[in-house]
Amino acid sequence: MANVAVVGAQWGDEGKGKIVDWLSERAEVVVRFQGGHNAGHTLVIGNQTYKLALLPSGVVRKGKLSVIGNGVVVDPWHLLDEIKRVEAQGVTVTPATLKIANHAVLILPLHRDLDGWREDVPGTIRIGTTRRGIGPAYEDKVGRRAIRVGDLGEPDTLVAKVNTLLAHHNALRQGLGRAPVDAGQLTAELLALAPKILPFAEDVWERLDGLRAAGKRILFEGAQATMLDIDHGTYPYVTSSNTVAAQAMIGSGLGNGSVGYVLGIAKAYTTRVGDGPFPTELTDEIGKGLGTRGNEFGTNTGRPRRCGWFDAVMVRQAVKLNGIDGIALTKLDVLDGVEEIKVCVGYELDGKRIERFPFTMCAQARLKPIYESFEGWSDSTRGARSFGALPATCIKYVRRVEELIGCPVSLVSTSPEREDTILMTDPFRD
């Protein structure tokens, strides 16, 4: 039995929410293993649309255990608000259905402050963050001064930990000309949160180890995507955590070998939010059309996404970095009616062809995509539920994508509806 990790193979927003929801019907446990509430997932179930950011996608399914792992940074105020929102839609969230790792780091208001202020400093590299405090929270984690979920249950040591944290942050705030944070007030706010958050908290690694030993199917849900990975992405235009499949084990506390199948999610085209390189970006009417038909606006922020052709070089790199076993190709229906479809099959860098995404900012900015063109299709693919129901030219496109990325397409998504999914290879194989 294979536990499955779902990771983005591009720059995020590939439709992981729908795929995770589709797979969660067969899983018994859904685990978030990195990121924070900067990654929105939209789930469409019947006539109900759920917009999640921090909660694992499994919360909307009865009988599933949802776990927020130690690799996630948790804004406790946002978490409580998100729970209220889904409960208003008829979803029950209790300590029996949601578990949070004791050693997950908390995002505090001071992290949100710093995230926004630094984005606005003149003359610096603007990353285009969501300004939700994710990066500064991860910085404090690495700096060994973070407040973690379990700390809320130890009032005696919490005071010293808050003082340690503020020794760093108040110096930064002073340098930016901002008012300091009052230690007593922050401590009181955290202690007020404790009875609301601690019932969900436990050493989740131990529970997950027991569930794995019992043969329960575990689905690991990633946020963001490979090319936003802090090590392997388009640095510095990346997120602040490791987004690749190996993080599923580190960010949940399970040992090596806990993931049996890695499913990469990729759109049939490419999108990106915020700043950073994007070799296949289309700023013409074709790009605008993809954005309109694909409803390319951020789930959390509402920001319009940049759109472009499918980049097979980038996805092939993601396949290798993650050890991806199969790709879920999403939003195929958005290409309906496009007369000529292009796929990036290589880059030109200073007159030479290369087959990888370079790691330096200057080299990334000089990339020129090398395209292979395909005949489009006029028939609609929206709602197709079998591979044979797709137009012949669409099937040809999918098969060529498989060749170019060096990985089979395991699933094809033809609309936001969860039932409009074509299964070609079962990730939860026995």
CSV table of C-alpha atoms in Angstrom, one decimal:
chain,number,residue,atom,x,y,z
A,1,MET,CA,0.0,0.0,0.0
A,2,ALA,CA,1.4,3.4,-1.0
A,3,ASN,CA,1.2,6.5,1.0
A,4,VAL,CA,1.0,9.4,-1.5
A,5,ALA,CA,2.7,12.9,-1.4
A,6,VAL,CA,1.1,15.6,-3.6
A,7,VAL,CA,3.5,18.4,-4.7
A,8,GLY,CA,3.3,21.2,-7.2
A,9,ALA,CA,5.6,20.8,-10.2
A,10,GLN,CA,5.5,24.5,-11.3
A,11,TRP,CA,5.1,27.8,-9.4
A,12,GLY,CA,2.0,26.9,-7.5
A,13,ASP,CA,-1.7,27.2,-8.1
A,14,GLU,CA,-1.7,24.0,-10.2
A,15,GLY,CA,-5.0,22.7,-8.7
A,16,LYS,CA,-3.6,20.7,-5.8
A,17,GLY,CA,-6.7,21.3,-3.8
A,18,LYS,CA,-9.0,19.5,-6.1
A,19,ILE,CA,-6.6,16.6,-6.6
A,20,VAL,CA,-6.0,16.2,-2.9
A,21,ASP,CA,-9.7,16.2,-2.3
A,22,TRP,CA,-10.2,13.7,-5.0
A,23,LEU,CA,-7.5,11.4,-3.5
A,24,SER,CA,-8.7,12.0,0.1
A,25,GLU,CA,-11.8,10.0,-0.5
A,26,ARG,CA,-9.5,6.9,-0.6
A,27,ALA,CA,-7.1,8.1,2.1
A,28,GLU,CA,-7.7,7.9,5.8
A,29,VAL,CA,-5.3,10.7,6.9
A,30,VAL,CA,-4.4,14.0,5.2
A,31,VAL,CA,-1.2,15.7,6.4
A,32,ARG,CA,0.0,19.3,5.6
A,33,PHE,CA,3.8,19.2,5.9
A,34,GLN,CA,5.1,22.7,5.1
A,35,GLY,CA,4.1,26.3,4.3
A,36,GLY,CA,1.5,28.4,6.1
A,37,HIS,CA,-1.7,30.2,5.2
A,38,ASN,CA,-0.1,31.8,2.2
A,39,ALA,CA,-1.2,28.9,0.0
A,40,GLY,CA,-4.9,28.8,-0.9
A,41,HIS,CA,-6.7,25.6,-2.0
A,42,THR,CA,-10.1,25.8,-3.6
A,43,LEU,CA,-12.3,22.7,-3.3
A,44,VAL,CA,-15.5,22.4,-5.3
A,45,ILE,CA,-17.8,19.7,-3.9
A,46,GLY,CA,-21.3,19.6,-5.4
A,47,ASN,CA,-22.7,23.1,-5.1
A,48,GLN,CA,-20.3,24.0,-2.3
A,49,THR,CA,-17.0,25.8,-2.7
A,50,TYR,CA,-14.5,25.7,0.1
A,51,LYS,CA,-11.5,28.0,0.2
A,52,LEU,CA,-8.8,26.7,2.5
A,53,ALA,CA,-5.4,28.1,3.3
A,54,LEU,CA,-4.1,26.4,6.5
A,55,LEU,CA,-6.5,23.6,7.1
A,56,PRO,CA,-5.7,20.3,5.3
A,57,SER,CA,-8.1,19.5,2.5
A,58,GLY,CA,-9.3,16.4,4.4
A,59,VAL,CA,-11.3,18.5,6.8
A,60,VAL,CA,-14.2,18.7,4.4
A,61,ARG,CA,-14.5,14.9,4.2
A,62,LYS,CA,-16.2,13.0,7.1
A,63,GLY,CA,-14.3,10.3,8.7
A,64,LYS,CA,-10.9,11.7,7.7
A,65,LEU,CA,-8.2,12.7,10.2
A,66,SER,CA,-6.4,16.0,9.2
A,67,VAL,CA,-3.0,16.8,10.5
A,68,ILE,CA,-1.0,20.0,10.5
A,69,GLY,CA,2.6,18.8,10.8
A,70,ASN,CA,5.7,20.3,12.4
A,71,GLY,CA,6.9,21.7,9.1
A,72,VAL,CA,4.0,24.1,8.9
A,73,VAL,CA,4.0,27.6,10.4
A,74,VAL,CA,0.6,28.4,12.0
A,75,ASP,CA,-1.1,31.7,12.5
A,76,PRO,CA,-3.4,30.8,15.4
A,77,TRP,CA,-5.8,33.7,14.8
A,78,HIS,CA,-6.2,32.8,11.2
A,79,LEU,CA,-6.6,29.1,12.1
A,80,LEU,CA,-9.5,29.8,14.4
A,81,ASP,CA,-11.1,32.1,11.8
A,82,GLU,CA,-10.7,29.5,9.1
A,83,ILE,CA,-12.3,26.8,11.3
A,84,LYS,CA,-15.3,29.2,11.9
A,85,ARG,CA,-15.7,29.8,8.2
A,86,VAL,CA,-15.8,26.1,7.2
A,87,GLU,CA,-18.0,25.3,10.2
A,88,ALA,CA,-20.4,27.9,8.8
A,89,GLN,CA,-20.5,25.8,5.6
A,90,GLY,CA,-21.4,22.7,7.6
A,91,VAL,CA,-18.0,21.2,8.2
A,92,THR,CA,-17.3,20.0,11.8
A,93,VAL,CA,-13.8,20.5,13.0
A,94,THR,CA,-12.9,19.1,16.5
A,95,PRO,CA,-9.8,17.8,18.2
A,96,ALA,CA,-10.9,14.4,17.1
A,97,THR,CA,-10.7,15.4,13.4
A,98,LEU,CA,-7.8,17.9,13.5
A,99,LYS,CA,-4.4,17.5,15.0
A,100,ILE,CA,-1.6,20.1,15.2
A,101,ALA,CA,2.0,19.3,15.9
A,102,ASN,CA,3.2,20.6,19.3
A,103,HIS,CA,6.4,21.8,17.7
A,104,ALA,CA,4.8,23.7,14.8
A,105,VAL,CA,6.0,27.3,14.9
A,106,LEU,CA,3.4,30.1,15.5
A,107,ILE,CA,3.1,33.1,13.2
A,108,LEU,CA,2.6,36.2,15.4
A,109,PRO,CA,1.4,39.8,14.5
A,110,LEU,CA,5.0,40.9,14.6
A,111,HIS,CA,5.9,38.5,11.8
A,112,ARG,CA,3.1,40.0,9.6
A,113,ASP,CA,4.4,43.5,10.4
A,114,LEU,CA,8.0,42.7,9.4
A,115,ASP,CA,6.9,40.8,6.3
A,116,GLY,CA,5.1,43.9,5.0
A,117,TRP,CA,7.6,46.5,6.0
A,118,ARG,CA,10.5,44.7,4.4
A,119,GLU,CA,8.7,44.4,1.1
A,120,ASP,CA,8.3,48.2,1.0
A,121,VAL,CA,12.0,49.1,1.7
A,122,PRO,CA,13.2,51.2,-1.3
A,123,GLY,CA,16.1,49.8,-3.3
A,124,THR,CA,15.7,46.2,-2.1
A,125,ILE,CA,14.7,43.1,-4.1
A,126,ARG,CA,10.9,42.9,-3.9
A,127,ILE,CA,9.9,39.2,-3.6
A,128,GLY,CA,6.1,39.7,-3.8
A,129,THR,CA,5.2,37.8,-0.6
A,130,THR,CA,1.7,37.6,0.6
A,131,ARG,CA,2.7,39.7,3.6
A,132,ARG,CA,1.3,37.1,6.0
A,133,GLY,CA,4.4,36.6,8.1
A,134,ILE,CA,5.5,33.2,6.8
A,135,GLY,CA,9.1,34.1,6.0
A,136,PRO,CA,9.8,35.9,9.3
A,137,ALA,CA,8.3,33.0,11.2
A,138,TYR,CA,10.6,30.5,9.5
A,139,GLU,CA,13.5,32.8,10.2
A,140,ASP,CA,12.7,32.7,13.9
A,141,LYS,CA,12.4,28.9,13.7
A,142,VAL,CA,15.9,28.6,12.3
A,143,GLY,CA,17.2,31.3,14.7
A,144,ARG,CA,15.9,29.1,17.6
A,145,ARG,CA,13.8,31.9,19.1
A,146,ALA,CA,10.3,30.9,17.8
A,147,ILE,CA,7.2,30.4,19.9
A,148,ARG,CA,5.8,26.9,19.1
A,149,VAL,CA,2.3,25.5,19.6
A,150,GLY,CA,3.3,23.4,22.6
A,151,ASP,CA,4.8,26.5,24.3
A,152,LEU,CA,1.3,27.8,24.9
A,153,GLY,CA,0.9,25.1,27.6
A,154,GLU,CA,3.9,26.2,29.6
A,155,PRO,CA,3.2,29.7,31.0
A,156,ASP,CA,6.3,29.7,33.2
A,157,THR,CA,8.7,29.4,30.3
A,158,LEU,CA,6.6,31.3,27.8
A,159,VAL,CA,7.6,34.7,29.4
A,160,ALA,CA,11.3,34.0,28.9
A,161,LYS,CA,10.6,32.8,25.3
A,162,VAL,CA,8.7,35.9,24.4
A,163,ASN,CA,11.5,38.1,25.9
A,164,THR,CA,14.0,36.2,23.8
A,165,LEU,CA,12.0,36.7,20.7
A,166,LEU,CA,11.5,40.4,21.3
A,167,ALA,CA,15.2,41.0,21.9
A,168,HIS,CA,15.5,40.3,18.2
A,169,HIS,CA,12.3,41.8,16.8
A,170,ASN,CA,12.3,45.0,18.8
A,171,ALA,CA,15.8,45.7,17.6
A,172,LEU,CA,14.6,45.2,14.0
A,173,ARG,CA,11.5,47.4,14.6
A,174,GLN,CA,13.7,50.2,16.0
A,175,GLY,CA,15.9,50.1,13.0
A,176,LEU,CA,12.8,50.5,10.8
A,177,GLY,CA,11.5,53.3,12.9
A,178,ARG,CA,8.6,51.3,14.3
A,179,ALA,CA,7.2,51.0,17.8
A,180,PRO,CA,8.4,48.1,20.0
A,181,VAL,CA,6.2,45.2,20.9
A,182,ASP,CA,5.2,45.0,24.6
A,183,ALA,CA,6.2,41.7,26.1
A,184,GLY,CA,3.5,41.5,28.6
A,185,GLN,CA,0.7,42.2,26.1
A,186,LEU,CA,2.0,39.6,23.6
A,187,THR,CA,2.3,37.0,26.4
A,188,ALA,CA,-1.3,37.7,27.6
A,189,GLU,CA,-2.5,37.4,24.0
A,190,LEU,CA,-0.8,34.0,23.6
A,191,LEU,CA,-2.1,32.7,27.0
A,192,ALA,CA,-5.6,33.7,25.9
A,193,LEU,CA,-5.2,31.6,22.8
A,194,ALA,CA,-4.0,28.6,24.7
A,195,PRO,CA,-7.3,27.0,25.7
A,196,LYS,CA,-8.5,27.4,22.0
A,197,ILE,CA,-5.4,25.9,20.4
A,198,LEU,CA,-4.0,23.3,22.8
A,199,PRO,CA,-6.9,20.8,22.5
A,200,PHE,CA,-5.8,20.2,18.9
A,201,ALA,CA,-2.1,19.9,19.8
A,202,GLU,CA,-0.1,16.7,20.3
A,203,ASP,CA,3.1,15.0,19.2
A,204,VAL,CA,1.6,14.1,15.8
A,205,TRP,CA,4.7,12.1,14.6
A,206,GLU,CA,3.8,9.4,17.2
A,207,ARG,CA,0.2,9.2,16.0
A,208,LEU,CA,1.3,9.1,12.4
A,209,ASP,CA,3.8,6.4,13.1
A,210,GLY,CA,1.1,4.3,14.6
A,211,LEU,CA,-1.3,4.9,11.8
A,212,ARG,CA,1.3,4.0,9.3
A,213,ALA,CA,2.1,0.8,11.1
A,214,ALA,CA,-1.6,0.0,11.2
A,215,GLY,CA,-1.6,0.2,7.4
A,216,LYS,CA,-3.7,3.4,7.2
A,217,ARG,CA,-3.5,5.3,3.9
A,218,ILE,CA,-1.8,8.7,4.4
A,219,LEU,CA,-2.0,11.5,1.9
A,220,PHE,CA,0.7,14.2,2.3
A,221,GLU,CA,-0.5,17.6,1.0
A,222,GLY,CA,2.1,20.1,-0.1
A,223,ALA,CA,1.7,23.8,-0.5
A,224,GLN,CA,3.3,26.2,-3.1
A,225,ALA,CA,5.4,24.2,-5.6
A,226,THR,CA,8.9,22.9,-6.6
A,227,MET,CA,10.1,26.1,-8.3
A,228,LEU,CA,9.2,28.0,-5.1
A,229,ASP,CA,11.4,25.7,-3.0
A,230,ILE,CA,13.8,27.7,-0.7
A,231,ASP,CA,16.7,25.6,-2.0
A,232,HIS,CA,15.7,24.4,-5.5
A,233,GLY,CA,13.4,27.2,-6.7
A,234,THR,CA,14.0,30.5,-8.5
A,235,TYR,CA,15.7,32.1,-5.5
A,236,PRO,CA,15.2,34.7,-4.1
A,237,TYR,CA,11.7,34.7,-5.6
A,238,VAL,CA,10.7,31.7,-3.6
A,239,THR,CA,8.8,30.7,-0.5
A,240,SER,CA,10.5,30.2,2.9
A,241,SER,CA,10.2,26.4,3.2
A,242,ASN,CA,11.2,23.3,1.3
A,243,THR,CA,8.3,22.3,-1.0
A,244,VAL,CA,9.7,19.2,-2.5
A,245,ALA,CA,8.5,15.7,-1.7
A,246,ALA,CA,11.3,14.9,0.7
A,247,GLN,CA,9.8,17.5,3.1
A,248,ALA,CA,6.7,15.4,3.5
A,249,MET,CA,8.7,13.1,5.9
A,250,ILE,CA,10.7,15.9,7.6
A,251,GLY,CA,7.6,18.1,8.0
A,252,SER,CA,5.4,15.3,9.5
A,253,GLY,CA,8.0,13.4,11.6
A,254,LEU,CA,7.7,10.2,9.7
A,255,GLY,CA,10.8,8.3,8.7
A,256,ASN,CA,12.5,7.7,5.3
A,257,GLY,CA,10.3,5.5,3.0
A,258,SER,CA,7.0,6.7,4.4
A,259,VAL,CA,6.0,8.1,1.0
A,260,GLY,CA,5.4,5.4,-1.5
A,261,TYR,CA,4.2,7.5,-4.5
A,262,VAL,CA,4.9,11.1,-5.4
A,263,LEU,CA,2.2,12.7,-7.5
A,264,GLY,CA,3.3,16.0,-9.1
A,265,ILE,CA,0.6,18.5,-10.1
A,266,ALA,CA,1.1,20.6,-13.3
A,267,LYS,CA,-1.3,22.8,-15.3
A,268,ALA,CA,-1.6,22.2,-19.0
A,269,TYR,CA,-0.1,25.7,-19.2
A,270,THR,CA,1.9,27.7,-16.7
A,271,THR,CA,1.1,30.5,-14.1
A,272,ARG,CA,3.0,32.4,-11.6
A,273,VAL,CA,2.0,34.9,-8.9
A,274,GLY,CA,4.3,37.8,-7.8
A,275,ASP,CA,7.7,38.7,-9.1
A,276,GLY,CA,10.4,36.5,-10.5
A,277,PRO,CA,11.5,34.9,-13.8
A,278,PHE,CA,8.9,33.4,-16.1
A,279,PRO,CA,10.4,32.4,-19.5
A,280,THR,CA,7.2,31.4,-21.2
A,281,GLU,CA,5.0,34.3,-19.9
A,282,LEU,CA,2.5,35.6,-22.4
A,283,THR,CA,1.6,39.3,-22.0
A,284,ASP,CA,-0.5,39.3,-25.2
A,285,GLU,CA,-4.2,38.4,-25.8
A,286,ILE,CA,-3.4,34.7,-25.6
A,287,GLY,CA,-2.1,35.1,-22.1
A,288,LYS,CA,-5.0,37.2,-21.1
A,289,GLY,CA,-7.4,34.6,-22.5
A,290,LEU,CA,-5.7,31.8,-20.5
A,291,GLY,CA,-6.1,33.9,-17.3
A,292,THR,CA,-9.8,34.7,-18.0
A,293,ARG,CA,-10.8,31.1,-18.9
A,294,GLY,CA,-8.7,29.6,-16.1
A,295,ASN,CA,-10.0,32.1,-13.5
A,296,GLU,CA,-6.4,32.8,-12.6
A,297,PHE,CA,-6.7,34.9,-9.5
A,298,GLY,CA,-5.2,34.0,-6.1
A,299,THR,CA,-7.5,32.1,-3.7
A,300,ASN,CA,-6.3,34.1,-0.7
A,301,THR,CA,-5.1,37.3,-2.2
A,302,GLY,CA,-7.2,37.8,-5.3
A,303,ARG,CA,-4.0,38.8,-7.2
A,304,PRO,CA,-4.1,38.1,-10.9
A,305,ARG,CA,-1.7,35.3,-12.0
A,306,ARG,CA,0.8,35.7,-14.8
A,307,CYS,CA,0.1,33.1,-17.6
A,308,GLY,CA,2.2,31.4,-20.2
A,309,TRP,CA,2.8,28.3,-22.2
A,310,PHE,CA,3.6,24.9,-20.6
A,311,ASP,CA,7.3,24.7,-19.7
A,312,ALA,CA,8.5,21.1,-20.1
A,313,VAL,CA,12.0,21.9,-19.1
A,314,MET,CA,10.9,23.2,-15.7
A,315,VAL,CA,8.5,20.4,-15.1
A,316,ARG,CA,11.1,17.8,-16.1
A,317,GLN,CA,13.4,19.4,-13.5
A,318,ALA,CA,10.7,19.2,-10.9
A,319,VAL,CA,10.2,15.5,-11.8
A,320,LYS,CA,13.8,14.8,-10.9
A,321,LEU,CA,14.0,17.0,-7.8
A,322,ASN,CA,10.9,15.3,-6.3
A,323,GLY,CA,11.3,11.8,-7.6
A,324,ILE,CA,7.8,12.2,-9.1
A,325,ASP,CA,6.1,9.0,-10.1
A,326,GLY,CA,3.2,10.5,-12.1
A,327,ILE,CA,1.8,13.9,-13.1
A,328,ALA,CA,-1.7,15.1,-12.6
A,329,LEU,CA,-2.3,17.4,-15.6
A,330,THR,CA,-4.9,20.0,-14.6
A,331,LYS,CA,-7.0,22.6,-16.4
A,332,LEU,CA,-6.7,20.9,-19.8
A,333,ASP,CA,-10.0,22.4,-20.7
A,334,VAL,CA,-8.6,25.9,-20.5
A,335,LEU,CA,-6.7,25.2,-23.8
A,336,ASP,CA,-10.0,24.4,-25.6
A,337,GLY,CA,-10.3,26.5,-28.7
A,338,VAL,CA,-6.6,27.7,-28.9
A,339,GLU,CA,-5.6,27.2,-32.5
A,340,GLU,CA,-1.9,26.8,-31.9
A,341,ILE,CA,-0.5,25.6,-28.6
A,342,LYS,CA,3.2,25.9,-27.7
A,343,VAL,CA,5.4,24.0,-25.3
A,344,CYS,CA,8.8,25.1,-24.1
A,345,VAL,CA,11.3,22.3,-24.9
A,346,GLY,CA,14.5,24.1,-24.1
A,347,TYR,CA,16.1,27.5,-23.3
A,348,GLU,CA,18.5,29.6,-25.2
A,349,LEU,CA,21.0,31.3,-22.9
A,350,ASP,CA,23.6,33.6,-24.5
A,351,GLY,CA,23.3,31.8,-27.8
A,352,LYS,CA,23.6,28.3,-26.4
A,353,ARG,CA,20.8,25.8,-25.8
A,354,ILE,CA,20.4,24.5,-22.2
A,355,GLU,CA,18.1,21.8,-20.8
A,356,ARG,CA,17.7,23.1,-17.2
A,357,PHE,CA,16.6,26.1,-15.2
A,358,PRO,CA,19.8,28.0,-14.2
A,359,PHE,CA,20.1,29.0,-10.6
A,360,THR,CA,21.3,32.6,-10.9
A,361,MET,CA,19.0,35.6,-11.2
A,362,CYS,CA,21.0,37.1,-14.1
A,363,ALA,CA,20.9,33.9,-16.1
A,364,GLN,CA,17.2,33.4,-15.4
A,365,ALA,CA,16.5,36.9,-16.7
A,366,ARG,CA,18.3,36.2,-20.0
A,367,LEU,CA,16.5,32.9,-20.8
A,368,LYS,CA,14.7,32.6,-24.1
A,369,PRO,CA,12.3,29.8,-24.5
A,370,ILE,CA,12.6,27.3,-27.4
A,371,TYR,CA,9.1,26.2,-28.5
A,372,GLU,CA,7.6,23.2,-30.1
A,373,SER,CA,4.1,23.9,-31.6
A,374,PHE,CA,1.0,21.8,-31.6
A,375,GLU,CA,-2.3,21.9,-33.4
A,376,GLY,CA,-5.0,22.8,-31.0
A,377,TRP,CA,-8.5,21.4,-30.7
A,378,SER,CA,-11.9,23.0,-31.1
A,379,ASP,CA,-14.0,20.4,-29.4
A,380,SER,CA,-14.6,20.9,-25.7
A,381,THR,CA,-12.7,18.7,-23.2
A,382,ARG,CA,-14.5,20.2,-20.2
A,383,GLY,CA,-16.1,17.5,-18.1
A,384,ALA,CA,-14.4,14.6,-20.0
A,385,ARG,CA,-14.1,11.5,-17.7
A,386,SER,CA,-12.2,9.1,-20.0
A,387,PHE,CA,-9.0,9.5,-22.0
A,388,GLY,CA,-10.7,8.2,-25.1
A,389,ALA,CA,-13.3,11.0,-24.9
A,390,LEU,CA,-10.6,13.7,-25.5
A,391,PRO,CA,-10.1,15.1,-29.0
A,392,ALA,CA,-7.3,13.3,-31.0
A,393,THR,CA,-5.1,16.4,-31.1
A,394,CYS,CA,-5.5,16.8,-27.3
A,395,ILE,CA,-4.4,13.2,-26.7
A,396,LYS,CA,-1.4,13.9,-28.9
A,397,TYR,CA,-0.6,16.9,-26.8
A,398,VAL,CA,-0.8,14.9,-23.5
A,399,ARG,CA,1.4,12.1,-24.9
A,400,ARG,CA,4.0,14.6,-26.1
A,401,VAL,CA,4.1,16.3,-22.7
A,402,GLU,CA,4.8,12.9,-21.1
A,403,GLU,CA,7.8,12.4,-23.5
A,404,LEU,CA,9.2,15.8,-22.8
A,405,ILE,CA,9.0,15.7,-19.0
A,406,GLY,CA,10.1,12.1,-18.7
A,407,CYS,CA,7.2,11.1,-16.6
A,408,PRO,CA,3.7,9.5,-17.2
A,409,VAL,CA,0.5,11.5,-16.8
A,410,SER,CA,-1.4,9.6,-14.0
A,411,LEU,CA,-4.5,11.9,-13.9
A,412,VAL,CA,-6.1,14.4,-16.1
A,413,SER,CA,-8.4,17.1,-14.7
A,414,THR,CA,-10.9,18.6,-17.1
A,415,SER,CA,-12.8,21.0,-14.8
A,416,PRO,CA,-12.9,22.2,-11.2
A,417,GLU,CA,-15.5,19.6,-10.4
A,418,ARG,CA,-13.9,16.7,-8.6
A,419,GLU,CA,-15.7,14.0,-10.7
A,420,ASP,CA,-14.3,15.5,-13.9
A,421,THR,CA,-11.0,13.6,-13.4
A,422,ILE,CA,-9.5,10.9,-15.7
A,423,LEU,CA,-7.6,8.3,-13.7
A,424,MET,CA,-4.8,6.6,-15.8
A,425,THR,CA,-2.6,5.3,-13.0
A,426,ASP,CA,-3.7,4.7,-9.4
A,427,PRO,CA,-1.4,6.5,-6.9
A,428,PHE,CA,-2.9,4.5,-4.0
A,429,ARG,CA,-1.8,1.2,-5.6
A,430,ASP,CA,-1.8,-1.9,-3.5
